[in-house]
């Protein structure tokens, strides 16, 4: 019995079906298959450049809004979470637009 099982050819999926099931399958295969109904989606009327522009604007608009909120938006005179970054920016601005003591000495000599 074991030797017979080893010599038996492997079953193919169509052989494993009952006769009635295989008849139904062969009968239905001649009919065109219809996919299950899905929600009708209208064709996309936007051009391909729209998606590129949208992605680029996301990379520009969102960081610009964040920078504005952190450094320039008015939250009142009291201390708030963005006060340290604003003090840092003010220090950088002052350092950029002012002269060091050595530069002042050089400017006074001329």
mmCIF file of C-alpha atoms in Angstrom:
data_model
loop_
_atom_site.group_PDB
_atom_site.id
_atom_site.type_symbol
_atom_site.label_atom_id
_atom_site.label_comp_id
_atom_site.label_asym_id
_atom_site.label_seq_id
_atom_site.Cartn_x
_atom_site.Cartn_y
_atom_site.Cartn_z
ATOM 1 C CA UNK A 1 0.000 0.000 0.000
ATOM 2 C CA UNK A 2 2.835 2.407 0.787
ATOM 3 C CA UNK A 3 4.640 1.495 -2.411
ATOM 4 C CA UNK A 4 1.453 2.083 -4.370
ATOM 5 C CA UNK A 5 1.082 5.587 -2.859
ATOM 6 C CA UNK A 6 4.621 6.406 -3.863
ATOM 7 C CA UNK A 7 4.065 5.345 -7.489
ATOM 8 C CA UNK A 8 0.753 7.154 -7.831
ATOM 9 C CA UNK A 9 1.054 10.409 -9.836
ATOM 10 C CA UNK A 10 0.422 13.604 -7.865
ATOM 11 C CA UNK A 11 -3.075 14.983 -8.000
ATOM 12 C CA UNK A 12 -3.735 17.979 -10.175
ATOM 13 C CA UNK A 13 -6.273 20.460 -8.736
ATOM 14 C CA UNK A 14 -8.835 19.660 -11.445
ATOM 15 C CA UNK A 15 -8.609 15.933 -10.606
ATOM 16 C CA UNK A 16 -9.329 16.592 -6.958
ATOM 17 C CA UNK A 17 -12.725 18.145 -7.737
ATOM 18 C CA UNK A 18 -15.851 16.066 -7.762
ATOM 19 C CA UNK A 19 -17.536 15.414 -11.096
ATOM 20 C CA UNK A 20 -20.372 17.824 -10.352
ATOM 21 C CA UNK A 21 -17.951 20.550 -9.350
ATOM 22 C CA UNK A 22 -15.819 20.023 -12.441
ATOM 23 C CA UNK A 23 -18.950 20.198 -14.649
ATOM 24 C CA UNK A 24 -19.971 23.464 -13.003
ATOM 25 C CA UNK A 25 -16.477 24.792 -13.471
ATOM 26 C CA UNK A 26 -16.336 23.811 -17.148
ATOM 27 C CA UNK A 27 -19.859 25.129 -17.736
ATOM 28 C CA UNK A 28 -19.092 28.464 -16.086
ATOM 29 C CA UNK A 29 -15.754 28.862 -17.820
ATOM 30 C CA UNK A 30 -17.471 29.473 -21.170
ATOM 31 C CA UNK A 31 -19.280 32.500 -19.737
ATOM 32 C CA UNK A 32 -17.416 35.787 -19.535
ATOM 33 C CA UNK A 33 -16.290 36.574 -16.031
ATOM 34 C CA UNK A 34 -17.524 39.756 -14.442
ATOM 35 C CA UNK A 35 -15.594 41.366 -11.660
ATOM 36 C CA UNK A 36 -17.593 42.278 -8.585
ATOM 37 C CA UNK A 37 -19.154 45.717 -8.856
ATOM 38 C CA UNK A 38 -16.918 48.468 -7.549
ATOM 39 C CA UNK A 39 -17.562 52.111 -6.902
ATOM 40 C CA UNK A 40 -17.467 53.998 -10.169
ATOM 41 C CA UNK A 41 -14.523 56.365 -10.179
ATOM 42 C CA UNK A 42 -14.622 59.196 -12.698
ATOM 43 C CA UNK A 43 -11.511 59.664 -14.791
ATOM 44 C CA UNK A 44 -8.960 61.998 -13.255
ATOM 45 C CA UNK A 45 -9.245 65.360 -15.003
ATOM 46 C CA UNK A 46 -6.037 66.769 -13.496
ATOM 47 C CA UNK A 47 -2.937 66.799 -15.631
ATOM 48 C CA UNK A 48 0.274 65.038 -14.666
ATOM 49 C CA UNK A 49 2.045 68.340 -13.934
ATOM 50 C CA UNK A 50 -0.534 68.977 -11.202
ATOM 51 C CA UNK A 51 0.826 66.160 -9.066
ATOM 52 C CA UNK A 52 4.396 67.377 -9.522
ATOM 53 C CA UNK A 53 3.403 70.929 -8.603
ATOM 54 C CA UNK A 54 1.462 69.679 -5.601
ATOM 55 C CA UNK A 55 4.401 67.664 -4.310
ATOM 56 C CA UNK A 56 6.827 70.544 -4.803
ATOM 57 C CA UNK A 57 4.462 72.980 -3.124
ATOM 58 C CA UNK A 58 4.206 70.636 -0.149
ATOM 59 C CA UNK A 59 7.989 70.744 0.172
ATOM 60 C CA UNK A 60 7.922 74.559 0.066
ATOM 61 C CA UNK A 61 4.661 75.630 1.729
ATOM 62 C CA UNK A 62 4.789 73.381 4.794
ATOM 63 C CA UNK A 63 8.380 74.278 5.827
ATOM 64 C CA UNK A 64 7.644 77.964 5.157
ATOM 65 C CA UNK A 65 4.582 77.801 7.412
ATOM 66 C CA UNK A 66 6.598 76.095 10.146
ATOM 67 C CA UNK A 67 9.390 78.679 9.915
ATOM 68 C CA UNK A 68 6.850 81.497 10.067
ATOM 69 C CA UNK A 69 5.144 80.006 13.125
ATOM 70 C CA UNK A 70 8.437 79.441 14.948
ATOM 71 C CA UNK A 71 10.247 82.707 14.178
ATOM 72 C CA UNK A 72 7.699 85.385 13.231
ATOM 73 C CA UNK A 73 4.137 84.696 14.457
ATOM 74 C CA UNK A 74 2.993 86.871 17.365
ATOM 75 C CA UNK A 75 2.300 84.857 20.518
ATOM 76 C CA UNK A 76 2.300 87.828 22.875
ATOM 77 C CA UNK A 77 4.971 89.243 25.149
ATOM 78 C CA UNK A 78 5.097 86.333 27.594
ATOM 79 C CA UNK A 79 7.589 83.479 27.376
ATOM 80 C CA UNK A 80 6.470 80.663 25.076
ATOM 81 C CA UNK A 81 7.891 77.508 23.557
ATOM 82 C CA UNK A 82 9.394 79.352 20.571
ATOM 83 C CA UNK A 83 11.217 82.001 22.631
ATOM 84 C CA UNK A 84 14.610 80.193 22.682
ATOM 85 C CA UNK A 85 14.721 79.735 18.876
ATOM 86 C CA UNK A 86 13.711 83.392 18.455
ATOM 87 C CA UNK A 87 16.483 84.545 20.803
ATOM 88 C CA UNK A 88 18.945 82.405 18.835
ATOM 89 C CA UNK A 89 17.773 83.962 15.549
ATOM 90 C CA UNK A 90 18.058 87.471 17.027
ATOM 91 C CA UNK A 91 21.591 86.704 18.181
ATOM 92 C CA UNK A 92 22.520 85.416 14.696
ATOM 93 C CA UNK A 93 21.003 88.516 13.073
ATOM 94 C CA UNK A 94 22.864 90.843 15.420
ATOM 95 C CA UNK A 95 26.126 88.995 14.798
ATOM 96 C CA UNK A 96 25.650 89.192 11.041
ATOM 97 C CA UNK A 97 24.741 92.893 10.868
ATOM 98 C CA UNK A 98 27.173 94.228 13.494
ATOM 99 C CA UNK A 99 30.934 94.591 13.617
ATOM 100 C CA UNK A 100 33.250 92.801 15.988
ATOM 101 C CA UNK A 101 35.552 94.975 18.146
ATOM 102 C CA UNK A 102 38.486 94.217 15.826
ATOM 103 C CA UNK A 103 36.439 95.207 12.792
ATOM 104 C CA UNK A 104 35.388 98.458 14.535
ATOM 105 C CA UNK A 105 39.035 99.340 15.205
ATOM 106 C CA UNK A 106 39.862 98.725 11.553
ATOM 107 C CA UNK A 107 36.905 100.844 10.435
ATOM 108 C CA UNK A 108 37.874 103.740 12.786
ATOM 109 C CA UNK A 109 41.468 103.843 11.514
ATOM 110 C CA UNK A 110 40.418 104.510 7.934
#
